[in-house]
Amino acid sequence: MYIRNYILSSSVVEQSAVNRLVVGSSPTWGVLYNFRNMNNNLDTLKIGEKFFNSRLMLGTGKYKTSIDAIASIEKSECEIVTVAVRRLPIDLKNDTTNFLSDLDWQKLWLLPNTAGSQTAEEAIRMAFLGHELACQMGQEDNFFVKLEVISDPKYLLPDPIGTLKAAEFLVKKGFTVLPYINADPMLALHLEDLGCATVMPLGSPIGSGQGLNNLANIQIIIENATVPVIVDAGIGTPSEATKAMELGADGILLNTAIAQSKIPAQMASAINLGVKAGRLGYLAGRMEKKYYAQASSPFQQISKIL
């Protein structure tokens, strides 16, 4: 397997992410490609200073039972679990009503999210509370936050202005910011310039299960980003997760597709396999499309019938 290793040529003038796109260049502008062999079938995902083996991240809401939630997290083989800070008790570690205390936080990384925040100020407050909760789980060095600023109660679409404002503040305070955004290529580049660790464009409205309705814009984001692109929201099936990964997405975050399925743990396993298949296919490199048929069998050196 191969992955791209970017090497800047000496004649390249450093550009911001936005300027790189504005001047009409590709993400490889001034960049020479080298390909290095991978020792393993699957490469690791780096977010901030942390490395993860799994590229699937799970939410923790909407499960019918806590047993379903725990089993799904285990079957998914995910390493990042996101939780809405507003839903958590103040004393998370000693709480007996929430299944989160039953998870193995030596193997999992908590990703607090600011869901329910309608303004940048609310999201910033939730981010700091999220860090305090991570500390309760023994992750004192965890400054990760999934940034959500959603002022629209009907369609639940992210507020780009509020997201930018909160992201700039949190990055300066040392947070590893993973912003949830509309599939807006320019917004993604602005957030990258601010120092966000990833960008997380939605595939379709959250909880809708409509799949990858914003495929063209997601592809543009992937092509121009130099930070991981995590497709978040709207994915409903393993094949949709595979499609996103085949495009070059670095990871998938989802919740409803598993929590609301008939057999959540089985769906978690299926989506895990879909994410892995998509990543392997992307790394392997797709065959070139042709506009005409081409026989699989050669015309020469074919055994003759005597």
mmCIF file with all atom_site columns, N, CA, C and O in Angstrom, residues 183-185 201-204 210-223 229 231 235 239-249 252 289:
data_model
loop_
_atom_site.group_PDB
_atom_site.id
_atom_site.type_symbol
_atom_site.label_atom_id
_atom_site.label_alt_id
_atom_site.label_comp_id
_atom_site.label_asym_id
_atom_site.label_entity_id
_atom_site.label_seq_id
_atom_site.pdbx_PDB_ins_code
_atom_site.Cartn_x
_atom_site.Cartn_y
_atom_site.Cartn_z
_atom_site.occupancy
_atom_site.B_iso_or_equiv
_atom_site.pdbx_formal_charge
_atom_site.auth_seq_id
_atom_site.auth_comp_id
_atom_site.auth_asym_id
_atom_site.auth_atom_id
_atom_site.pdbx_PDB_model_num
ATOM 1   N N  . ALA A 1 183 ? -20.782 21.473 3.848   1.00 0.00 ? 183 ALA A N  1
ATOM 2   C CA . ALA A 1 183 ? -19.765 21.083 2.862   1.00 0.00 ? 183 ALA A CA 1
ATOM 3   C C  . ALA A 1 183 ? -19.395 22.300 2.016   1.00 0.00 ? 183 ALA A C  1
ATOM 4   O O  . ALA A 1 183 ? -19.698 22.379 0.822   1.00 0.00 ? 183 ALA A O  1
ATOM 5   N N  . ASP A 1 184 ? -18.723 23.243 2.639   1.00 0.00 ? 184 ASP A N  1
ATOM 6   C CA . ASP A 1 184 ? -18.337 24.520 2.025   1.00 0.00 ? 184 ASP A CA 1
ATOM 7   C C  . ASP A 1 184 ? -16.815 24.534 1.884   1.00 0.00 ? 184 ASP A C  1
ATOM 8   O O  . ASP A 1 184 ? -16.099 24.687 2.880   1.00 0.00 ? 184 ASP A O  1
ATOM 9   N N  . PRO A 1 185 ? -16.295 24.390 0.662   1.00 0.00 ? 185 PRO A N  1
ATOM 10  C CA . PRO A 1 185 ? -14.836 24.335 0.483   1.00 0.00 ? 185 PRO A CA 1
ATOM 11  C C  . PRO A 1 185 ? -14.098 25.557 0.989   1.00 0.00 ? 185 PRO A C  1
ATOM 12  O O  . PRO A 1 185 ? -13.010 25.430 1.557   1.00 0.00 ? 185 PRO A O  1
ATOM 13  N N  . PRO A 1 201 ? -17.046 18.101 7.226   1.00 0.00 ? 201 PRO A N  1
ATOM 14  C CA . PRO A 1 201 ? -18.222 18.463 6.426   1.00 0.00 ? 201 PRO A CA 1
ATOM 15  C C  . PRO A 1 201 ? -19.328 17.427 6.551   1.00 0.00 ? 201 PRO A C  1
ATOM 16  O O  . PRO A 1 201 ? -19.062 16.222 6.662   1.00 0.00 ? 201 PRO A O  1
ATOM 17  N N  . LEU A 1 202 ? -20.563 17.890 6.548   1.00 0.00 ? 202 LEU A N  1
ATOM 18  C CA . LEU A 1 202 ? -21.696 16.964 6.621   1.00 0.00 ? 202 LEU A CA 1
ATOM 19  C C  . LEU A 1 202 ? -21.982 16.358 5.256   1.00 0.00 ? 202 LEU A C  1
ATOM 20  O O  . LEU A 1 202 ? -21.829 17.004 4.218   1.00 0.00 ? 202 LEU A O  1
ATOM 21  N N  . GLY A 1 203 ? -22.376 15.088 5.268   1.00 0.00 ? 203 GLY A N  1
ATOM 22  C CA . GLY A 1 203 ? -22.783 14.423 4.023   1.00 0.00 ? 203 GLY A CA 1
ATOM 23  C C  . GLY A 1 203 ? -24.185 14.823 3.630   1.00 0.00 ? 203 GLY A C  1
ATOM 24  O O  . GLY A 1 203 ? -24.515 14.978 2.452   1.00 0.00 ? 203 GLY A O  1
ATOM 25  N N  . SER A 1 204 ? -25.043 14.993 4.621   1.00 0.00 ? 204 SER A N  1
ATOM 26  C CA . SER A 1 204 ? -26.421 15.465 4.490   1.00 0.00 ? 204 SER A CA 1
ATOM 27  C C  . SER A 1 204 ? -26.890 15.827 5.895   1.00 0.00 ? 204 SER A C  1
ATOM 28  O O  . SER A 1 204 ? -26.153 15.601 6.867   1.00 0.00 ? 204 SER A O  1
ATOM 29  N N  . GLN A 1 210 ? -29.690 10.446 4.728   1.00 0.00 ? 210 GLN A N  1
ATOM 30  C CA . GLN A 1 210 ? -29.843 10.679 3.289   1.00 0.00 ? 210 GLN A CA 1
ATOM 31  C C  . GLN A 1 210 ? -28.582 10.334 2.497   1.00 0.00 ? 210 GLN A C  1
ATOM 32  O O  . GLN A 1 210 ? -28.605 10.311 1.273   1.00 0.00 ? 210 GLN A O  1
ATOM 33  N N  . GLY A 1 211 ? -27.490 10.088 3.186   1.00 0.00 ? 211 GLY A N  1
ATOM 34  C CA . GLY A 1 211 ? -26.259 9.719  2.491   1.00 0.00 ? 211 GLY A CA 1
ATOM 35  C C  . GLY A 1 211 ? -25.429 10.922 2.092   1.00 0.00 ? 211 GLY A C  1
ATOM 36  O O  . GLY A 1 211 ? -25.490 11.984 2.713   1.00 0.00 ? 211 GLY A O  1
ATOM 37  N N  . LEU A 1 212 ? -24.652 10.757 1.017   1.00 0.00 ? 212 LEU A N  1
ATOM 38  C CA . LEU A 1 212 ? -23.698 11.789 0.585   1.00 0.00 ? 212 LEU A CA 1
ATOM 39  C C  . LEU A 1 212 ? -24.333 12.710 -0.451  1.00 0.00 ? 212 LEU A C  1
ATOM 40  O O  . LEU A 1 212 ? -24.034 12.663 -1.641  1.00 0.00 ? 212 LEU A O  1
ATOM 41  N N  . ASN A 1 213 ? -25.204 13.579 0.011   1.00 0.00 ? 213 ASN A N  1
ATOM 42  C CA . ASN A 1 213 ? -25.870 14.512 -0.903  1.00 0.00 ? 213 ASN A CA 1
ATOM 43  C C  . ASN A 1 213 ? -24.950 15.629 -1.369  1.00 0.00 ? 213 ASN A C  1
ATOM 44  O O  . ASN A 1 213 ? -25.230 16.286 -2.371  1.00 0.00 ? 213 ASN A O  1
ATOM 45  N N  . ASN A 1 214 ? -23.870 15.883 -0.626  1.00 0.00 ? 214 ASN A N  1
ATOM 46  C CA . ASN A 1 214 ? -22.946 16.976 -0.958  1.00 0.00 ? 214 ASN A CA 1
ATOM 47  C C  . ASN A 1 214 ? -21.639 16.428 -1.520  1.00 0.00 ? 214 ASN A C  1
ATOM 48  O O  . ASN A 1 214 ? -20.557 16.934 -1.224  1.00 0.00 ? 214 ASN A O  1
ATOM 49  N N  . LEU A 1 215 ? -21.747 15.402 -2.354  1.00 0.00 ? 215 LEU A N  1
ATOM 50  C CA . LEU A 1 215 ? -20.569 14.670 -2.797  1.00 0.00 ? 215 LEU A CA 1
ATOM 51  C C  . LEU A 1 215 ? -19.559 15.550 -3.530  1.00 0.00 ? 215 LEU A C  1
ATOM 52  O O  . LEU A 1 215 ? -18.352 15.467 -3.279  1.00 0.00 ? 215 LEU A O  1
ATOM 53  N N  . ALA A 1 216 ? -20.030 16.407 -4.427  1.00 0.00 ? 216 ALA A N  1
ATOM 54  C CA . ALA A 1 216 ? -19.114 17.240 -5.225  1.00 0.00 ? 216 ALA A CA 1
ATOM 55  C C  . ALA A 1 216 ? -18.323 18.186 -4.326  1.00 0.00 ? 216 ALA A C  1
ATOM 56  O O  . ALA A 1 216 ? -17.095 18.316 -4.471  1.00 0.00 ? 216 ALA A O  1
ATOM 57  N N  . ASN A 1 217 ? -19.000 18.838 -3.394  1.00 0.00 ? 217 ASN A N  1
ATOM 58  C CA . ASN A 1 217 ? -18.295 19.767 -2.501  1.00 0.00 ? 217 ASN A CA 1
ATOM 59  C C  . ASN A 1 217 ? -17.365 19.039 -1.542  1.00 0.00 ? 217 ASN A C  1
ATOM 60  O O  . ASN A 1 217 ? -16.272 19.532 -1.223  1.00 0.00 ? 217 ASN A O  1
ATOM 61  N N  . ILE A 1 218 ? -17.772 17.869 -1.068  1.00 0.00 ? 218 ILE A N  1
ATOM 62  C CA . ILE A 1 218 ? -16.901 17.090 -0.188  1.00 0.00 ? 218 ILE A CA 1
ATOM 63  C C  . ILE A 1 218 ? -15.619 16.715 -0.924  1.00 0.00 ? 218 ILE A C  1
ATOM 64  O O  . ILE A 1 218 ? -14.526 16.768 -0.371  1.00 0.00 ? 218 ILE A O  1
ATOM 65  N N  . GLN A 1 219 ? -15.753 16.360 -2.197  1.00 0.00 ? 219 GLN A N  1
ATOM 66  C CA . GLN A 1 219 ? -14.572 15.999 -2.985  1.00 0.00 ? 219 GLN A CA 1
ATOM 67  C C  . GLN A 1 219 ? -13.639 17.194 -3.141  1.00 0.00 ? 219 GLN A C  1
ATOM 68  O O  . GLN A 1 219 ? -12.412 17.050 -3.058  1.00 0.00 ? 219 GLN A O  1
ATOM 69  N N  . ILE A 1 220 ? -14.196 18.383 -3.339  1.00 0.00 ? 220 ILE A N  1
ATOM 70  C CA . ILE A 1 220 ? -13.366 19.593 -3.437  1.00 0.00 ? 220 ILE A CA 1
ATOM 71  C C  . ILE A 1 220 ? -12.633 19.840 -2.120  1.00 0.00 ? 220 ILE A C  1
ATOM 72  O O  . ILE A 1 220 ? -11.443 20.172 -2.104  1.00 0.00 ? 220 ILE A O  1
ATOM 73  N N  . ILE A 1 221 ? -13.339 19.665 -1.010  1.00 0.00 ? 221 ILE A N  1
ATOM 74  C CA . ILE A 1 221 ? -12.710 19.854 0.311   1.00 0.00 ? 221 ILE A CA 1
ATOM 75  C C  . ILE A 1 221 ? -11.556 18.883 0.484   1.00 0.00 ? 221 ILE A C  1
ATOM 76  O O  . ILE A 1 221 ? -10.457 19.257 0.918   1.00 0.00 ? 221 ILE A O  1
ATOM 77  N N  . ILE A 1 222 ? -11.781 17.622 0.139   1.00 0.00 ? 222 ILE A N  1
ATOM 78  C CA . ILE A 1 222 ? -10.746 16.596 0.273   1.00 0.00 ? 222 ILE A CA 1
ATOM 79  C C  . ILE A 1 222 ? -9.536  16.924 -0.588  1.00 0.00 ? 222 ILE A C  1
ATOM 80  O O  . ILE A 1 222 ? -8.386  16.814 -0.154  1.00 0.00 ? 222 ILE A O  1
ATOM 81  N N  . GLU A 1 223 ? -9.776  17.354 -1.805  1.00 0.00 ? 223 GLU A N  1
ATOM 82  C CA . GLU A 1 223 ? -8.686  17.627 -2.746  1.00 0.00 ? 223 GLU A CA 1
ATOM 83  C C  . GLU A 1 223 ? -7.809  18.788 -2.292  1.00 0.00 ? 223 GLU A C  1
ATOM 84  O O  . GLU A 1 223 ? -6.631  18.849 -2.635  1.00 0.00 ? 223 GLU A O  1
ATOM 85  N N  . VAL A 1 229 ? -9.878  15.177 6.742   1.00 0.00 ? 229 VAL A N  1
ATOM 86  C CA . VAL A 1 229 ? -11.280 15.476 6.445   1.00 0.00 ? 229 VAL A CA 1
ATOM 87  C C  . VAL A 1 229 ? -12.127 14.320 6.963   1.00 0.00 ? 229 VAL A C  1
ATOM 88  O O  . VAL A 1 229 ? -11.995 13.189 6.505   1.00 0.00 ? 229 VAL A O  1
ATOM 89  N N  . VAL A 1 231 ? -15.878 12.966 7.350   1.00 0.00 ? 231 VAL A N  1
ATOM 90  C CA . VAL A 1 231 ? -17.256 13.151 6.907   1.00 0.00 ? 231 VAL A CA 1
ATOM 91  C C  . VAL A 1 231 ? -18.175 12.838 8.080   1.00 0.00 ? 231 VAL A C  1
ATOM 92  O O  . VAL A 1 231 ? -18.125 11.752 8.664   1.00 0.00 ? 231 VAL A O  1
ATOM 93  N N  . ILE A 1 235 ? -24.704 9.862  6.862   1.00 0.00 ? 235 ILE A N  1
ATOM 94  C CA . ILE A 1 235 ? -24.399 8.524  6.357   1.00 0.00 ? 235 ILE A CA 1
ATOM 95  C C  . ILE A 1 235 ? -25.336 7.508  7.017   1.00 0.00 ? 235 ILE A C  1
ATOM 96  O O  . ILE A 1 235 ? -25.504 7.511  8.232   1.00 0.00 ? 235 ILE A O  1
ATOM 97  N N  . SER A 1 239 ? -22.179 1.090  2.701   1.00 0.00 ? 239 SER A N  1
ATOM 98  C CA . SER A 1 239 ? -21.723 1.448  1.355   1.00 0.00 ? 239 SER A CA 1
ATOM 99  C C  . SER A 1 239 ? -21.481 2.942  1.227   1.00 0.00 ? 239 SER A C  1
ATOM 100 O O  . SER A 1 239 ? -20.574 3.377  0.500   1.00 0.00 ? 239 SER A O  1
ATOM 101 N N  . GLU A 1 240 ? -22.266 3.754  1.925   1.00 0.00 ? 240 GLU A N  1
ATOM 102 C CA . GLU A 1 240 ? -22.059 5.199  1.891   1.00 0.00 ? 240 GLU A CA 1
ATOM 103 C C  . GLU A 1 240 ? -20.769 5.579  2.617   1.00 0.00 ? 240 GLU A C  1
ATOM 104 O O  . GLU A 1 240 ? -20.056 6.495  2.188   1.00 0.00 ? 240 GLU A O  1
ATOM 105 N N  . ALA A 1 241 ? -20.484 4.881  3.706   1.00 0.00 ? 241 ALA A N  1
ATOM 106 C CA . ALA A 1 241 ? -19.217 5.108  4.405   1.00 0.00 ? 241 ALA A CA 1
ATOM 107 C C  . ALA A 1 241 ? -18.049 4.724  3.509   1.00 0.00 ? 241 ALA A C  1
ATOM 108 O O  . ALA A 1 241 ? -17.028 5.423  3.442   1.00 0.00 ? 241 ALA A O  1
ATOM 109 N N  . THR A 1 242 ? -18.189 3.602  2.804   1.00 0.00 ? 242 THR A N  1
ATOM 110 C CA . THR A 1 242 ? -17.150 3.161  1.874   1.00 0.00 ? 242 THR A CA 1
ATOM 111 C C  . THR A 1 242 ? -16.928 4.196  0.779   1.00 0.00 ? 242 THR A C  1
ATOM 112 O O  . THR A 1 242 ? -15.778 4.521  0.433   1.00 0.00 ? 242 THR A O  1
ATOM 113 N N  . LYS A 1 243 ? -18.008 4.726  0.223   1.00 0.00 ? 243 LYS A N  1
ATOM 114 C CA . LYS A 1 243 ? -17.910 5.717  -0.852  1.00 0.00 ? 243 LYS A CA 1
ATOM 115 C C  . LYS A 1 243 ? -17.131 6.949  -0.389  1.00 0.00 ? 243 LYS A C  1
ATOM 116 O O  . LYS A 1 243 ? -16.262 7.465  -1.118  1.00 0.00 ? 243 LYS A O  1
ATOM 117 N N  . ALA A 1 244 ? -17.435 7.435  0.799   1.00 0.00 ? 244 ALA A N  1
ATOM 118 C CA . ALA A 1 244 ? -16.726 8.606  1.321   1.00 0.00 ? 244 ALA A CA 1
ATOM 119 C C  . ALA A 1 244 ? -15.237 8.319  1.477   1.00 0.00 ? 244 ALA A C  1
ATOM 120 O O  . ALA A 1 244 ? -14.386 9.152  1.142   1.00 0.00 ? 244 ALA A O  1
ATOM 121 N N  . MET A 1 245 ? -14.909 7.138  1.973   1.00 0.00 ? 245 MET A N  1
ATOM 122 C CA . MET A 1 245 ? -13.499 6.780  2.158   1.00 0.00 ? 245 MET A CA 1
ATOM 123 C C  . MET A 1 245 ? -12.796 6.581  0.824   1.00 0.00 ? 245 MET A C  1
ATOM 124 O O  . MET A 1 245 ? -11.613 6.918  0.672   1.00 0.00 ? 245 MET A O  1
ATOM 125 N N  . GLU A 1 246 ? -13.494 6.039  -0.162  1.00 0.00 ? 246 GLU A N  1
ATOM 126 C CA . GLU A 1 246 ? -12.902 5.863  -1.497  1.00 0.00 ? 246 GLU A CA 1
ATOM 127 C C  . GLU A 1 246 ? -12.550 7.202  -2.136  1.00 0.00 ? 246 GLU A C  1
ATOM 128 O O  . GLU A 1 246 ? -11.616 7.295  -2.925  1.00 0.00 ? 246 GLU A O  1
ATOM 129 N N  . LEU A 1 247 ? -13.298 8.243  -1.791  1.00 0.00 ? 247 LEU A N  1
ATOM 130 C CA . LEU A 1 247 ? -13.006 9.586  -2.310  1.00 0.00 ? 247 LEU A CA 1
ATOM 131 C C  . LEU A 1 247 ? -11.723 10.149 -1.727  1.00 0.00 ? 247 LEU A C  1
ATOM 132 O O  . LEU A 1 247 ? -11.148 11.085 -2.266  1.00 0.00 ? 247 LEU A O  1
ATOM 133 N N  . GLY A 1 248 ? -11.306 9.607  -0.586  1.00 0.00 ? 248 GLY A N  1
ATOM 134 C CA . GLY A 1 248 ? -10.105 10.118 0.081   1.00 0.00 ? 248 GLY A CA 1
ATOM 135 C C  . GLY A 1 248 ? -10.370 10.757 1.418   1.00 0.00 ? 248 GLY A C  1
ATOM 136 O O  . GLY A 1 248 ? -9.463  11.362 2.007   1.00 0.00 ? 248 GLY A O  1
ATOM 137 N N  . ALA A 1 249 ? -11.613 10.634 1.921   1.00 0.00 ? 249 ALA A N  1
ATOM 138 C CA . ALA A 1 249 ? -11.881 11.128 3.278   1.00 0.00 ? 249 ALA A CA 1
ATOM 139 C C  . ALA A 1 249 ? -10.977 10.387 4.259   1.00 0.00 ? 249 ALA A C  1
ATOM 140 O O  . ALA A 1 249 ? -10.644 9.223  4.056   1.00 0.00 ? 249 ALA A O  1
ATOM 141 N N  . ILE A 1 252 ? -14.703 8.783  9.237   1.00 0.00 ? 252 ILE A N  1
ATOM 142 C CA . ILE A 1 252 ? -16.151 8.909  9.267   1.00 0.00 ? 252 ILE A CA 1
ATOM 143 C C  . ILE A 1 252 ? -16.595 9.043  10.715  1.00 0.00 ? 252 ILE A C  1
ATOM 144 O O  . ILE A 1 252 ? -16.113 8.319  11.591  1.00 0.00 ? 252 ILE A O  1
ATOM 145 N N  . LYS A 1 289 ? -10.609 4.949  -15.692 1.00 0.00 ? 289 LYS A N  1
ATOM 146 C CA . LYS A 1 289 ? -11.844 4.737  -16.443 1.00 0.00 ? 289 LYS A CA 1
ATOM 147 C C  . LYS A 1 289 ? -11.566 4.840  -17.933 1.00 0.00 ? 289 LYS A C  1
ATOM 148 O O  . LYS A 1 289 ? -10.767 5.673  -18.373 1.00 0.00 ? 289 LYS A O  1
#
